[in-house]
Amino acid sequence: QDLKVLSSWDQSYAAVGEVLMPFMEYLEEETTADVKLSRFGPETIPPFEQFNPVSQGLFDLLYTNGGYHYNDIAVGMSLDALSGSAEELHASGIWDFADRQYQEMGLKLIAVFYDRNGFHMVLKEPLGDDALAGRRIRGTPLYHPVIEELGGSPAVLPAQEIYPALERGVVDGAGWPAVGAVNYRWFEVAGYFVRPTFGQVSHMLLMNLETWNGLDETTQSEIETAARHYETVSSGIFDELAAKEEATLVAEGMEATYFQEDIAANLKSAWFEGVLDLSATINPEAIAEIRDMAAQANIGG
Amino acid sequence: MKNFLRRVFRALLSGHDALVSAGFWLGSLALMSIVVIFAYEVVMRYFFDAPTKWASDFVSFLLLISVFLVIPHVTRLEGNVSVSILLDLLGERSSEVLRRLGFAVGAAVCLWVGYIFWQETHRLFLRGTVTLTTVPVPKWTLYAFILFGMLNSGVYFLRQALGDRFHGVKGAGK
Amino acid sequence: MIEGIPAVLAGVGLLLLAMFSGMPVFVAFLVVNLGATVLLLGPAGFGMFSGSFFETATSSSLVTIPLFILMGELLFRSRAVEVLFQSIDTLVGRVRGRQYILSIVLATVFSTLSGAAMGVAAMLGRSLLPGMISRGYDARLSIGTILAGASLAPLIPPSVLVIIIGTLSGVSIAGLLIAGIVPGLMFASLFAAYVFFRIWRNPELAPMTEDATRRSSAREVVLALLKLLPFSIIILLVMGLILMGVATPTEAGAMGVLGALITAAIYRNLSVRMVAESLGASAQVSAMILIVMASSKLFSQLLAFSGGATALTEWIVALEVSSWTMLILLMVLPFVLCMFVDQIALMLIVIPIYLPIIETFHYDPIWFWLLFLVNITVGGMTPPFGYTLFALKSAWSEGSLSTVFRAAWPFVALFVLGMVLLALMPGLTTFLPSLI
Ligand code: NA
Ligand code: NA
């Protein structure tokens, strides 16, 4: 069986080259049926338009971040607000809940590859006493609550415009997952990255529901087992990547700059509340349930 | 009776012309709004450190709105870019036939695209999907402009394919 | 269902056929794309079709196009361009072909800063071109200088294409940007040399106005310089705001429009009517350009979906040929494909496949990617498909696309000549980056 995988990023992005592509190979090995996976990237369909083509069956699998389709279903984006491992996500019941929600949209949740190193910001100038007061920080809507909580003004820019905007000082900093600044070479134009990081980045793998239902039971359970195993493996890969990323940034001349303690403590809850509030504008009931489950499992803000 | 039908028919055609002219002027205004919004954004960001959250999103919406409000007018003026090398080489009669054929194809595909966008607009309306922007906007409202642009361009291509009697006033709205 | 390389050939062939039958370019793209959607994807593909329309028409980087066209309209209607011509005549009246050099310089400066080759080609096609033709300058040579100057944009910073290449290939972005400076200047001098060569062979290509043949008095020179001041406001606004980090290149387009309004006011030509007419005309021109872009976007996506572009690239990379033959093949592929396909989509497909082969053959990365960059840029002005060509034609309502095509060829040839020079003399690209 040939399965088409659509990914939101090109292969130079570590979450694709170092996680998705090895997982595709792993899955081909782990299935007894002859399953072949081929990958297509954002040159086929732009990242923010990918959700419907996969739910309609043009592609069999989608590798993306929940924020890229939160206007269709915000359950995936809310996973970025949590603070637990993939195992804890299963134990809390949130994973299965999210799966059921996605199935209503014609998609089956296959795996959540968590990068638990989360999000950070690169800055042109180090942090002072007043966090980001008076600074313009690039960020998608996801980051706005945190940026504003820290006193900054959010500005929306596409990824490719971040480099020149930092270079010319159109923005004073940019929010992004902790892994990525090396790929985009922002170390050429910014001197600092903030610590601690906040939230965690979920990379979701979803399958078209009809494709899933068309698979025999053996293959289904093999895929489930392989995905479950790789959720743990990928988390380790991301940790290594993040460590390597930070070392590279330092080697390229960047320095860590630290939030003051009270601010750092506040950061985590600001992120949690901000992301969940945004998610709740789309799916209020589902997000309320996730909030409860997260609180019970103690993986909330 | 025949006269009456003809009058109704002329009224329909000029009604369509007026609709497209109105679209053209609104599209031009959308273009001006882009300039105004950007000027406001630059001033707010640079002098007051208070960039708006909506400027860049709204500007890109206005780009779409401007293009699809104006494109029927461009089609009416036969202003679309085309390669006329073959038409210039052919004799007058055959080139006219080919031109008409091109208009007919244009009508077919534009109306088809219009139909696709009608379905998509409808689907987005039922689902209530919003845009993936800082200030979310119902996505169907933007799709509706594409629907308007393609449908009316299709109708103009059709009028041009059918010949002179179906033409509006050349250069109307100019 | 056809796949792979045959799909590429079938798609491109059909597109050529549809286009040369004389139907509007955007209709030709729609015919092929709708047909391919039905064949490759079935009805489920219509969602992808509409998504691609929506995505293109709302992409913020394209907003620069209408803004620059509007700037051109305002300058043309306020007669600011006339004043510019007169001042240049007074200042360097004795240099034959001076206005060609002006158009190269203006096209290079504006498109370099804005990164919008299409917007600038349309802007100058509307403002500078009619003035040059009415003054007796050769239409084709004038068009060629505008297209060529505008196409230099991605070579000189700021440049989004360079940032994407750096991201995908891991080469230093700062290094690539610096590496583009010498080639950029070299291409500009090649164009100027070509213009002077053509005029030397045929002086009628560049008219000498009678009053310009005599030496201007000091008073006239000062007056000419003063008259240039309002025009400089625009260049200063656009250039200064970008360089100082006040505005993004897109926003600077809007600032340029404000500058054009100020210029018009200084020349006492500002009126509601003039502004309204400019808005109407620019809305039309930008709609013509953007409908072609929206309709054609899916072609690139389907090419990626069918696996055709990937198959073609992989086939070439696997050929067993010498280092130089491989270099030529690696350059010809994007040169040809970029005539039909969106530059960024092409880079996403091709660059990852190219990476290993660059190591195998020990090509210098900066040298290689700079050549690659020039290649994908020239695709935009190579007939019969080229957004820059369509943009200029949309703005130049009196002319025909065939004239624009013929005007482009000599300058495409100059680009190829320049690329050969760059390939043979790697120092031209690698020397400056080696200093940082
Ligand atoms: Na540039
Ligand atoms: Na081309």
Tab-separated table of N, CA, C and O in Angstrom, chain C residues 138-182:
chain	number	residue	atom	x	y	z
C	138	ASP	N	14.098	53.814	-28.523
C	138	ASP	CA	13.629	52.562	-29.080
C	138	ASP	C	12.822	51.789	-28.029
C	138	ASP	O	13.299	51.571	-26.907
C	139	ALA	N	11.601	51.363	-28.415
C	139	ALA	CA	10.720	50.698	-27.445
C	139	ALA	C	11.361	49.428	-26.899
C	139	ALA	O	11.378	49.194	-25.692
C	140	ARG	N	11.911	48.613	-27.836
C	140	ARG	CA	12.414	47.324	-27.386
C	140	ARG	C	13.622	47.463	-26.468
C	140	ARG	O	13.731	46.780	-25.452
C	141	LEU	N	14.522	48.377	-26.831
C	141	LEU	CA	15.705	48.554	-25.985
C	141	LEU	C	15.293	49.108	-24.606
C	141	LEU	O	15.839	48.726	-23.573
C	142	SER	N	14.302	50.018	-24.629
C	142	SER	CA	13.828	50.576	-23.360
C	142	SER	C	13.236	49.482	-22.480
C	142	SER	O	13.545	49.391	-21.277
C	143	ILE	N	12.377	48.655	-23.068
C	143	ILE	CA	11.746	47.570	-22.304
C	143	ILE	C	12.814	46.630	-21.748
C	143	ILE	O	12.771	46.237	-20.579
C	144	GLY	N	13.778	46.302	-22.615
C	144	GLY	CA	14.837	45.382	-22.194
C	144	GLY	C	15.578	45.894	-20.971
C	144	GLY	O	15.850	45.129	-20.031
C	145	THR	N	15.893	47.198	-20.967
C	145	THR	CA	16.647	47.732	-19.826
C	145	THR	C	15.811	47.664	-18.542
C	145	THR	O	16.340	47.370	-17.471
C	146	ILE	N	14.495	47.912	-18.664
C	146	ILE	CA	13.639	47.846	-17.479
C	146	ILE	C	13.580	46.416	-16.944
C	146	ILE	O	13.783	46.162	-15.746
C	147	LEU	N	13.322	45.453	-17.863
C	147	LEU	CA	13.224	44.049	-17.444
C	147	LEU	C	14.522	43.587	-16.797
C	147	LEU	O	14.521	42.957	-15.735
C	148	ALA	N	15.641	43.918	-17.449
C	148	ALA	CA	16.931	43.435	-16.965
C	148	ALA	C	17.268	44.051	-15.611
C	148	ALA	O	17.693	43.358	-14.690
C	149	GLY	N	17.051	45.356	-15.492
C	149	GLY	CA	17.337	46.019	-14.217
C	149	GLY	C	16.477	45.451	-13.105
C	149	GLY	O	16.966	45.142	-12.017
C	150	ALA	N	15.165	45.266	-13.399
C	150	ALA	CA	14.261	44.742	-12.377
C	150	ALA	C	14.661	43.330	-11.967
C	150	ALA	O	14.505	42.939	-10.816
C	151	SER	N	15.211	42.567	-12.915
C	151	SER	CA	15.550	41.178	-12.612
C	151	SER	C	16.821	41.042	-11.785
C	151	SER	O	17.157	39.951	-11.337
C	152	LEU	N	17.527	42.136	-11.586
C	152	LEU	CA	18.722	42.083	-10.734
C	152	LEU	C	18.360	42.036	-9.248
C	152	LEU	O	19.200	41.737	-8.404
C	153	ALA	N	17.074	42.328	-8.950
C	153	ALA	CA	16.657	42.505	-7.554
C	153	ALA	C	17.147	41.424	-6.588
C	153	ALA	O	17.722	41.731	-5.553
C	154	PRO	N	16.925	40.137	-6.909
C	154	PRO	CA	17.257	39.118	-5.903
C	154	PRO	C	18.755	38.986	-5.654
C	154	PRO	O	19.173	38.395	-4.663
C	155	LEU	N	19.586	39.540	-6.551
C	155	LEU	CA	21.030	39.437	-6.376
C	155	LEU	C	21.541	40.375	-5.297
C	155	LEU	O	22.579	40.142	-4.686
C	156	ILE	N	20.847	41.491	-5.145
C	156	ILE	CA	21.345	42.548	-4.268
C	156	ILE	C	20.455	42.603	-3.032
C	156	ILE	O	19.243	42.538	-3.150
C	157	PRO	N	21.043	42.693	-1.825
C	157	PRO	CA	20.209	42.704	-0.616
C	157	PRO	C	19.292	43.931	-0.565
C	157	PRO	O	19.671	44.951	-1.103
C	158	PRO	N	18.139	43.841	0.107
C	158	PRO	CA	17.558	42.648	0.719
C	158	PRO	C	16.968	41.691	-0.326
C	158	PRO	O	16.539	42.148	-1.374
C	159	SER	N	16.993	40.409	-0.025
C	159	SER	CA	16.533	39.449	-1.008
C	159	SER	C	15.947	38.217	-0.333
C	159	SER	O	16.644	37.473	0.335
C	160	VAL	N	14.645	38.031	-0.512
C	160	VAL	CA	13.966	36.893	0.117
C	160	VAL	C	14.473	35.578	-0.470
C	160	VAL	O	14.650	34.595	0.242
C	161	LEU	N	14.740	35.575	-1.788
C	161	LEU	CA	15.196	34.334	-2.421
C	161	LEU	C	16.499	33.863	-1.802
C	161	LEU	O	16.711	32.669	-1.588
C	162	VAL	N	17.408	34.794	-1.504
C	162	VAL	CA	18.683	34.425	-0.898
C	162	VAL	C	18.451	33.811	0.482
C	162	VAL	O	19.080	32.819	0.855
C	163	ILE	N	17.503	34.373	1.229
C	163	ILE	CA	17.215	33.839	2.560
C	163	ILE	C	16.692	32.406	2.455
C	163	ILE	O	17.073	31.527	3.232
C	164	ILE	N	15.854	32.155	1.457
C	164	ILE	CA	15.321	30.798	1.292
C	164	ILE	C	16.429	29.835	0.876
C	164	ILE	O	16.526	28.721	1.394
C	165	ILE	N	17.288	30.263	-0.041
C	165	ILE	CA	18.400	29.395	-0.438
C	165	ILE	C	19.273	29.085	0.771
C	165	ILE	O	19.642	27.933	1.003
C	166	GLY	N	19.589	30.114	1.559
C	166	GLY	CA	20.423	29.908	2.739
C	166	GLY	C	19.794	28.924	3.703
C	166	GLY	O	20.453	28.038	4.238
C	167	THR	N	18.465	29.051	3.914
C	167	THR	CA	17.763	28.165	4.828
C	167	THR	C	17.793	26.720	4.329
C	167	THR	O	18.047	25.794	5.084
C	168	LEU	N	17.536	26.546	3.034
C	168	LEU	CA	17.425	25.187	2.496
C	168	LEU	C	18.784	24.523	2.312
C	168	LEU	O	18.897	23.312	2.382
C	169	SER	N	19.818	25.331	2.054
C	169	SER	CA	21.107	24.729	1.719
C	169	SER	C	22.110	24.829	2.862
C	169	SER	O	23.162	24.211	2.807
C	170	GLY	N	21.794	25.625	3.880
C	170	GLY	CA	22.716	25.756	4.997
C	170	GLY	C	23.911	26.658	4.716
C	170	GLY	O	24.854	26.697	5.495
C	171	VAL	N	23.870	27.390	3.596
C	171	VAL	CA	24.962	28.308	3.274
C	171	VAL	C	24.701	29.644	3.980
C	171	VAL	O	23.548	30.032	4.168
C	172	SER	N	25.779	30.324	4.368
C	172	SER	CA	25.630	31.603	5.066
C	172	SER	C	24.822	32.607	4.243
C	172	SER	O	25.156	32.898	3.100
C	173	ILE	N	23.735	33.120	4.834
C	173	ILE	CA	22.905	34.093	4.133
C	173	ILE	C	23.677	35.390	3.946
C	173	ILE	O	23.672	35.978	2.857
C	174	ALA	N	24.355	35.820	5.005
C	174	ALA	CA	25.142	37.052	4.907
C	174	ALA	C	26.192	36.902	3.805
C	174	ALA	O	26.422	37.817	3.014
C	175	GLY	N	26.836	35.728	3.742
C	175	GLY	CA	27.840	35.475	2.712
C	175	GLY	C	27.258	35.557	1.315
C	175	GLY	O	27.822	36.196	0.424
C	176	LEU	N	26.079	34.929	1.123
C	176	LEU	CA	25.438	34.952	-0.194
C	176	LEU	C	25.061	36.379	-0.600
C	176	LEU	O	25.206	36.767	-1.756
C	177	LEU	N	24.578	37.151	0.392
C	177	LEU	CA	24.156	38.516	0.084
C	177	LEU	C	25.351	39.347	-0.370
C	177	LEU	O	25.274	40.107	-1.330
C	178	ILE	N	26.488	39.159	0.315
C	178	ILE	CA	27.680	39.913	-0.066
C	178	ILE	C	28.220	39.416	-1.407
C	178	ILE	O	28.651	40.196	-2.258
C	179	ALA	N	28.115	38.104	-1.612
C	179	ALA	CA	28.603	37.522	-2.864
C	179	ALA	C	27.853	38.074	-4.074
C	179	ALA	O	28.379	38.078	-5.187
C	180	GLY	N	26.627	38.559	-3.864
C	180	GLY	CA	25.831	39.044	-4.990
C	180	GLY	C	26.229	40.423	-5.469
C	180	GLY	O	25.825	40.839	-6.556
C	181	ILE	N	27.009	41.143	-4.684
C	181	ILE	CA	27.291	42.544	-5.014
C	181	ILE	C	28.082	42.674	-6.321
C	181	ILE	O	27.664	43.379	-7.248
C	182	VAL	N	29.225	41.981	-6.405
C	182	VAL	CA	30.050	42.096	-7.616
C	182	VAL	C	29.293	41.600	-8.863
C	182	VAL	O	29.241	42.310	-9.872
